[in-house]
Short mmCIF file of C-alpha atoms in Angstrom, two decimals:
data_model
loop_
_atom_site.label_atom_id
_atom_site.label_comp_id
_atom_site.label_asym_id
_atom_site.label_seq_id
_atom_site.Cartn_x
_atom_site.Cartn_y
_atom_site.Cartn_z
CA MET A 1 12.51 4.22 -17.77
CA GLY A 2 9.89 5.72 -20.16
CA HIS A 3 8.34 2.43 -21.62
CA CYS A 4 7.78 -1.14 -20.50
CA GLY A 5 10.65 -3.27 -20.86
CA ALA A 6 11.28 -6.44 -18.82
CA VAL A 7 8.84 -5.88 -16.07
CA PRO A 8 8.40 -8.33 -13.07
CA VAL A 9 5.00 -10.03 -12.87
CA ARG A 10 2.72 -8.74 -10.10
CA GLY A 11 -0.62 -9.72 -8.86
CA ARG A 12 -3.63 -7.87 -10.46
CA SER A 13 -5.80 -5.73 -8.39
CA GLY A 14 -8.26 -3.41 -10.02
CA ARG A 15 -8.46 -0.04 -8.46
CA GLY A 16 -8.50 3.68 -9.44
CA GLY A 17 -6.37 6.78 -9.07
CA GLU A 18 -7.22 9.88 -7.07
CA GLY A 19 -10.66 11.31 -7.91
CA GLY A 20 -12.07 8.17 -9.66
CA PRO A 21 -11.48 4.62 -10.75
CA ARG A 22 -9.92 4.02 -13.97
CA VAL A 23 -11.43 1.84 -16.72
CA PRO A 24 -8.67 -0.17 -18.37
CA GLY A 25 -9.41 -0.98 -21.98
CA SER A 26 -11.62 1.93 -22.55
CA ASN A 27 -9.06 3.59 -24.85
CA PRO A 28 -10.24 3.08 -28.46
CA GLY A 29 -6.64 3.17 -29.54
CA ALA A 30 -5.54 0.28 -27.36
CA ALA A 31 -5.93 -2.52 -29.75
CA GLY A 32 -2.69 -3.94 -31.24
CA THR A 33 -0.51 -1.70 -28.93
CA SER A 34 2.49 -3.58 -27.57
CA ALA A 35 3.90 -2.86 -24.16
CA ALA A 36 7.41 -3.55 -25.37
CA GLY A 37 7.24 -1.61 -28.78
CA ASN A 38 6.05 -2.31 -32.21
CA LYS A 39 6.00 -5.43 -34.29
CA THR A 40 9.65 -4.99 -35.17
CA GLY A 41 10.63 -5.10 -31.60
CA ARG A 42 11.76 -1.36 -31.43
CA GLN A 43 10.61 0.44 -28.34
CA HIS A 44 8.43 3.58 -28.44
CA PRO A 45 10.43 6.82 -28.62
CA VAL A 46 9.96 9.25 -25.94
CA ILE A 47 9.73 12.87 -27.06
CA GLU A 48 10.64 15.25 -24.12
CA GLY A 49 7.95 13.71 -21.97
CA GLY A 50 5.45 14.04 -24.68
CA ALA A 51 4.11 11.63 -27.14
CA THR A 52 5.10 9.47 -29.94
CA GLY A 53 4.43 11.35 -33.13
CA GLY A 54 2.98 14.97 -33.72
CA LYS A 55 1.78 17.70 -31.58
CA GLY A 56 -1.87 16.43 -31.60
CA LYS A 57 -0.75 12.95 -30.27
CA ARG A 58 1.39 14.71 -27.43
CA ILE A 59 -1.49 16.67 -26.41
CA ARG A 60 -3.86 13.67 -26.28
CA ALA A 61 -1.30 11.68 -24.24
CA CYS A 62 -1.13 14.40 -21.71
CA LEU A 63 -4.97 14.77 -21.55
CA GLU A 64 -5.12 10.98 -21.07
CA LEU A 65 -2.53 11.06 -18.16
CA VAL A 66 -4.47 13.73 -16.32
CA ARG A 67 -7.83 12.08 -16.96
CA ALA A 68 -8.93 15.53 -18.49
CA PRO A 69 -12.70 14.78 -18.49
CA ASN A 70 -12.63 14.22 -14.77
CA LEU A 71 -10.94 17.51 -14.03
CA PHE A 72 -14.34 19.06 -14.50
CA THR A 73 -15.73 16.86 -11.61
CA ALA A 74 -13.08 18.16 -9.25
CA MET A 75 -14.03 21.82 -10.27
CA ALA A 76 -17.75 20.81 -9.55
CA ASP A 77 -16.64 19.60 -6.06
CA SER A 78 -14.69 22.70 -5.07
CA GLY A 79 -17.04 25.13 -6.83
CA MET A 80 -20.05 23.63 -5.29
CA GLY A 81 -18.34 24.05 -1.70
CA PHE A 82 -17.50 27.67 -2.34
CA LEU A 83 -20.99 28.74 -3.68
CA PHE A 84 -22.77 26.71 -0.73
CA THR A 85 -20.77 28.76 1.84
CA HIS A 86 -21.15 31.95 -0.13
CA PRO A 87 -24.88 32.44 -0.74
CA TYR A 88 -24.36 36.16 -1.34
CA TYR A 89 -21.67 37.71 -3.46
CA THR A 90 -19.09 39.91 -1.85
CA PRO A 91 -16.09 41.71 -3.45
CA GLY A 92 -13.19 39.48 -3.85
CA ASP A 93 -15.21 36.26 -4.16
CA GLY A 94 -14.38 35.76 -7.84
CA TRP A 95 -10.70 35.67 -7.20
CA ARG A 96 -11.09 33.35 -4.05
CA LEU A 97 -13.32 31.14 -6.12
CA THR A 98 -11.06 30.90 -9.07
CA LEU A 99 -7.95 30.18 -6.82
CA LEU A 100 -9.61 27.41 -4.95
CA VAL A 101 -11.01 25.72 -8.00
CA ALA A 102 -7.62 25.90 -9.71
CA ALA A 103 -6.01 24.46 -6.64
CA SER A 104 -8.39 21.62 -6.24
CA THR A 105 -8.00 20.83 -10.04
CA ALA A 106 -4.23 20.83 -9.76
CA LEU A 107 -4.33 18.57 -6.80
CA TYR A 108 -6.66 16.22 -8.56
CA ALA A 109 -4.40 16.22 -11.75
CA ALA A 110 -1.42 15.71 -9.56
CA GLY A 111 -3.26 12.56 -7.85
CA VAL A 112 -4.08 10.86 -11.00
CA VAL A 113 -0.49 11.44 -12.63
CA LEU A 114 1.25 10.07 -9.55
CA ASN A 115 -1.14 7.23 -9.50
CA ASP A 116 0.15 6.32 -12.91
CA VAL A 117 3.81 6.75 -11.81
CA PHE A 118 3.35 4.41 -8.82
CA ASP A 119 1.41 1.82 -10.93
CA PHE A 120 3.84 1.83 -13.88
CA GLN A 121 4.86 -1.76 -13.70
CA GLU A 122 1.36 -3.25 -13.21
CA ASP A 123 0.02 -1.01 -16.07
CA CYS A 124 2.67 -2.48 -18.28
CA LEU A 125 0.91 -5.79 -17.78
CA GLU A 126 -2.79 -4.73 -17.56
CA ARG A 127 -2.95 -1.35 -19.45
CA PRO A 128 -0.15 -1.24 -21.89
CA ALA A 129 -1.74 1.50 -24.08
CA ARG A 130 -1.75 3.99 -21.11
CA PRO A 131 0.69 6.98 -21.83
CA LEU A 132 3.50 5.81 -19.55
CA PRO A 133 3.67 2.10 -20.45
CA SER A 134 3.19 2.84 -24.20
CA GLY A 135 6.25 5.25 -23.93
CA ARG A 136 4.19 8.32 -25.09
CA ILE A 137 5.17 10.05 -21.96
CA SER A 138 8.30 9.08 -19.96
CA VAL A 139 7.99 8.09 -16.29
CA ALA A 140 10.46 10.80 -15.40
CA ALA A 141 8.25 13.50 -17.01
CA ALA A 142 5.19 12.20 -15.33
CA ARG A 143 6.94 12.18 -12.03
CA TRP A 144 8.04 15.93 -12.42
CA LEU A 145 4.45 16.71 -13.61
CA GLY A 146 2.83 15.06 -10.73
CA TRP A 147 4.93 16.55 -7.87
CA GLY A 148 4.96 19.85 -9.61
CA LEU A 149 1.06 20.00 -9.83
CA LEU A 150 0.88 18.97 -6.24
CA ALA A 151 3.07 22.02 -5.22
CA VAL A 152 1.09 24.27 -7.73
CA GLY A 153 -2.19 23.36 -5.87
CA VAL A 154 -0.78 24.10 -2.53
CA VAL A 155 0.75 27.43 -3.62
CA LEU A 156 -2.63 28.47 -5.12
CA ALA A 157 -4.44 27.63 -1.98
CA ALA A 158 -1.85 29.67 -0.02
CA VAL A 159 -2.69 32.69 -2.15
CA ALA A 160 -6.39 32.07 -1.54
CA SER A 161 -5.52 31.90 2.25
CA HIS A 162 -3.88 35.33 1.88
CA LEU A 163 -6.90 36.86 0.17
CA ALA A 164 -9.32 35.36 2.68
CA ALA A 165 -7.17 36.24 5.66
CA SER A 166 -7.48 32.69 6.89
CA ALA A 167 -4.96 29.94 7.12
CA LEU A 168 -7.70 27.32 6.43
CA PRO A 169 -7.36 27.03 2.71
CA VAL A 170 -3.71 26.08 2.83
CA ILE A 171 -4.25 23.76 5.67
CA VAL A 172 -6.89 21.83 3.87
CA ALA A 173 -4.77 21.88 0.62
CA VAL A 174 -1.61 20.47 2.48
CA SER A 175 -3.79 17.81 4.17
CA LEU A 176 -5.41 16.79 0.97
CA ALA A 177 -2.03 16.63 -0.90
CA ALA A 178 -0.74 14.38 1.96
CA LEU A 179 -3.83 12.13 1.59
CA ILE A 180 -3.32 11.87 -2.12
CA VAL A 181 0.19 10.80 -1.89
CA ALA A 182 -0.74 8.26 0.80
CA TYR A 183 -3.46 6.83 -1.34
CA ASP A 184 -1.44 6.61 -4.53
CA GLY A 185 1.67 5.14 -2.77
CA LEU A 186 0.33 3.08 0.10
CA LEU A 187 -3.48 2.69 0.67
CA LYS A 188 -5.09 1.97 -2.62
CA ARG A 189 -4.47 -1.82 -2.56
CA THR A 190 -5.54 -2.11 1.11
CA VAL A 191 -9.02 -2.40 2.73
CA VAL A 192 -8.97 1.34 3.48
CA GLY A 193 -8.37 2.29 -0.19
CA PRO A 194 -11.88 3.12 -1.09
CA PRO A 195 -12.53 5.23 2.00
CA ALA A 196 -9.14 6.99 1.50
CA MET A 197 -10.39 7.82 -2.09
CA GLY A 198 -13.57 9.10 -0.64
CA GLY A 199 -11.42 11.06 1.87
CA CYS A 200 -9.71 12.77 -1.09
CA ARG A 201 -12.96 13.94 -2.61
CA LEU A 202 -14.23 15.04 0.85
CA GLY A 203 -11.14 17.14 1.19
CA ASN A 204 -11.76 18.58 -2.21
CA VAL A 205 -15.20 19.74 -1.10
CA LEU A 206 -13.75 21.23 2.04
CA LEU A 207 -11.33 23.14 0.16
CA GLY A 208 -13.98 24.91 -1.78
CA MET A 209 -15.55 25.55 1.59
CA SER A 210 -12.40 26.68 3.19
CA ALA A 211 -12.75 30.49 2.29
CA ALA A 212 -16.07 30.68 4.34
CA THR A 213 -16.28 33.74 6.60
CA GLU A 214 -17.96 31.66 9.32
CA PRO A 215 -16.96 28.41 10.94
CA TRP A 216 -18.25 25.12 9.15
CA ARG A 217 -21.53 23.93 10.50
CA GLY A 218 -23.36 20.68 10.47
CA GLU A 219 -24.66 21.06 6.87
CA HIS A 220 -21.02 21.63 5.56
CA TRP A 221 -19.77 18.38 7.07
CA LEU A 222 -22.85 16.53 5.97
CA ILE A 223 -22.14 17.63 2.33
CA ALA A 224 -18.64 16.70 2.35
CA ALA A 225 -19.37 13.27 4.12
CA ALA A 226 -22.06 12.55 1.44
CA VAL A 227 -19.69 13.12 -1.31
CA GLY A 228 -17.00 11.16 0.36
CA ILE A 229 -19.26 8.08 0.92
CA TYR A 230 -20.39 8.21 -2.72
CA VAL A 231 -16.95 8.18 -4.08
CA SER A 232 -15.91 5.49 -1.60
CA GLY A 233 -18.60 3.41 -3.01
CA VAL A 234 -17.74 4.11 -6.55
CA THR A 235 -14.22 3.26 -5.93
CA TRP A 236 -15.19 -0.05 -4.33
CA PHE A 237 -17.50 -0.70 -7.21
CA ALA A 238 -14.58 -0.43 -9.75
CA ARG A 239 -11.94 -2.29 -7.74
CA THR A 240 -12.05 -5.39 -9.90
CA GLU A 241 -13.19 -3.64 -13.05
CA ALA A 242 -10.33 -5.26 -15.14
CA ARG A 243 -11.96 -8.74 -14.84
CA ARG A 244 -15.37 -10.25 -13.93
CA SER A 245 -16.38 -8.65 -10.70
CA SER A 246 -18.19 -10.34 -7.83
CA ARG A 247 -21.87 -9.58 -7.76
CA TRP A 248 -21.78 -9.19 -4.01
CA GLN A 249 -19.07 -6.63 -4.18
CA LEU A 250 -20.98 -4.66 -6.81
CA GLY A 251 -24.16 -4.86 -4.75
CA LEU A 252 -22.83 -3.72 -1.64
CA ALA A 253 -20.71 -0.99 -3.27
CA THR A 254 -23.95 0.30 -4.83
CA LEU A 255 -25.63 0.61 -1.55
CA VAL A 256 -22.70 2.46 -0.24
CA LEU A 257 -22.82 4.97 -2.90
CA LEU A 258 -26.49 5.22 -2.71
CA ALA A 259 -26.09 5.94 1.09
CA GLY A 260 -24.14 8.85 0.19
CA ILE A 261 -26.97 10.34 -1.83
CA ALA A 262 -29.54 9.43 0.83
CA LEU A 263 -27.45 11.22 3.30
CA LEU A 264 -28.26 14.41 1.67
CA GLY A 265 -32.02 14.03 2.40
CA TRP A 266 -31.36 16.06 5.62
CA LEU A 267 -29.63 18.91 3.90
CA PRO A 268 -32.59 21.47 3.38
CA ARG A 269 -33.42 21.06 7.20
CA LEU A 270 -29.80 21.89 8.23
CA ALA A 271 -28.91 24.72 5.69
CA GLU A 272 -29.09 28.05 6.97
CA HIS A 273 -29.98 29.75 3.68
CA THR A 274 -32.17 27.14 2.03
CA VAL A 275 -34.20 28.51 -0.90
CA PRO A 276 -37.72 29.18 -0.22
CA LEU A 277 -39.08 26.79 -2.58
CA LEU A 278 -37.54 23.87 -0.70
CA LEU A 279 -38.56 25.31 2.66
CA ARG A 280 -42.18 25.55 1.43
CA GLN A 281 -42.17 22.16 -0.42
CA PRO A 282 -39.36 19.91 1.06
CA PHE A 283 -40.62 16.90 -0.73
CA ARG A 284 -39.25 18.28 -4.12
CA TRP A 285 -35.78 17.72 -2.78
CA VAL A 286 -36.57 14.31 -1.76
CA VAL A 287 -38.06 13.58 -5.21
CA LEU A 288 -34.94 15.00 -6.90
CA LEU A 289 -32.65 12.83 -4.86
CA MET A 290 -34.71 9.82 -5.59
CA ALA A 291 -34.68 10.40 -9.29
CA LEU A 292 -30.90 10.93 -9.30
CA GLY A 293 -30.28 7.88 -7.05
CA GLY A 294 -32.73 5.79 -9.30
CA LEU A 295 -30.77 6.50 -12.42
CA ILE A 296 -27.40 5.80 -10.90
CA GLY A 297 -28.68 2.54 -9.18
CA LEU A 298 -30.23 1.42 -12.34
CA ARG A 299 -26.81 1.66 -14.30
CA CYS A 300 -25.05 -0.13 -11.39
CA LEU A 301 -27.87 -2.76 -11.27
CA ARG A 302 -27.12 -3.60 -14.95
CA ALA A 303 -23.56 -4.22 -13.98
CA VAL A 304 -24.54 -6.37 -11.09
CA VAL A 305 -26.73 -8.57 -13.37
CA ARG A 306 -23.88 -8.73 -15.98
CA PRO A 307 -20.68 -8.06 -13.91
CA GLY A 308 -18.35 -8.29 -16.84
CA PRO A 309 -15.70 -5.56 -17.42
CA ALA A 310 -17.58 -3.62 -20.09
CA GLN A 311 -20.78 -3.15 -17.98
CA VAL A 312 -18.82 -2.31 -14.79
CA GLN A 313 -16.66 0.20 -16.69
CA MET A 314 -19.74 1.77 -18.21
CA ALA A 315 -21.42 2.13 -14.77
CA VAL A 316 -18.24 3.64 -13.19
CA ARG A 317 -18.14 6.30 -15.95
CA HIS A 318 -21.82 7.06 -15.44
CA CYS A 319 -21.24 7.40 -11.61
CA ILE A 320 -18.24 9.69 -11.96
CA PHE A 321 -20.03 12.04 -14.30
CA SER A 322 -23.08 12.06 -12.12
CA LEU A 323 -21.11 13.60 -9.37
CA VAL A 324 -21.33 16.97 -11.23
CA ILE A 325 -25.23 16.66 -11.17
CA LEU A 326 -25.16 15.71 -7.48
CA ASP A 327 -22.98 18.85 -6.84
CA ALA A 328 -25.31 21.01 -8.96
CA ALA A 329 -28.24 19.65 -6.77
CA ILE A 330 -26.46 20.52 -3.59
CA CYS A 331 -25.69 23.92 -4.82
CA PHE A 332 -29.42 24.44 -5.74
CA VAL A 333 -30.26 24.13 -1.99
CA VAL A 334 -28.78 27.64 -1.11
CA GLN A 335 -28.07 29.28 -4.68
CA GLY A 336 -31.26 28.26 -6.51
CA LEU A 337 -31.32 27.50 -10.18
CA GLY A 338 -28.61 30.04 -11.24
CA GLY A 339 -25.85 28.51 -8.99
CA ALA A 340 -26.88 25.01 -9.84
CA LEU A 341 -26.61 25.83 -13.53
CA VAL A 342 -23.11 27.20 -13.06
CA ILE A 343 -22.09 23.80 -11.68
CA LEU A 344 -24.17 21.75 -14.09
CA ALA A 345 -22.55 23.49 -17.04
CA LEU A 346 -19.18 21.69 -16.08
CA LEU A 347 -20.76 18.58 -17.35
CA VAL A 348 -20.81 19.78 -20.89
CA PRO A 349 -17.02 20.01 -21.59
CA ALA A 350 -16.58 16.88 -19.52
CA LEU A 351 -18.82 14.75 -21.65
CA LEU A 352 -17.56 16.41 -25.00
CA LEU A 353 -13.90 15.84 -23.91
CA GLY A 354 -14.79 12.35 -22.83
CA GLN A 355 -15.75 11.47 -26.27
CA TRP A 356 -12.03 11.95 -27.30
CA VAL A 357 -10.19 11.13 -24.13
CA TYR A 358 -11.14 8.31 -21.82
CA SER A 359 -11.99 9.44 -18.35
CA THR A 360 -11.19 6.76 -15.93
#
């Protein structure tokens, strides 16, 4: 089935796919779109798993399906993980970095595609303009794409394992793939849904760190845990984004995601290769985290005061893209300004693409 026909009614539960919550209704082309077809009652044609219409529409449908702007946040997670564990360049680092970032990106894309496959019936009711309910991409094509991307991610990690002479990259990738499928198919509607989503992002960071030549230390687990807690909070914040949210839920979720940022306050003390500036003046790191946390918290506070879908969705989008800034800040601790700018540069295509394709 490639479009919404007679779909049994199910209860609504706002939640997101792997790597970040979705924002229903944020597609500017959603107005007037029927889940069953057009005004004449005809169903949307499905063009080889592509889109209705020309090549540009097919491309856009695919970009929407994989949440293309968010792919750069997955790259930032794994790229930061690699750069943090490789403060000094060695021959072969370029290939290992490329493979691990590509693997994490493929796994992220697989997660959001399979999320839409599992949620097809619910999306027909709540998000009829999405690529699958609207018939722009068939469910069968999306299913093949999702499982294929999952396999590609694991294979790329296996190649990285070979180059790094370590089984850790492929072990992390397989574990991450299993958690992605578990979240999409079983966990997202349960109380452990937000922590499971956070675990996916934690795994993404560890995938970038998996080519390290030394065993993981306390600072590595601290970073992964901080990112995981932050994303858990964002997921909880967005859980009822399709309707008016509870102020208590939004407030508590905000505290959780800010706790993830606060956890990073200990990072310069733990890191083995902290840049001299932060060793001499550690207060600079605290000020940076407070500024970042303040900006994110302010956006979330606006949604707490006005908990309608529009404000909540805007806050979620802000939190998702702020993850790139957080990754860049973490990278700065050991790489200095150069490494931080490499990660921060990923925000540019994410924001530009986000003007054309919705990201959540």
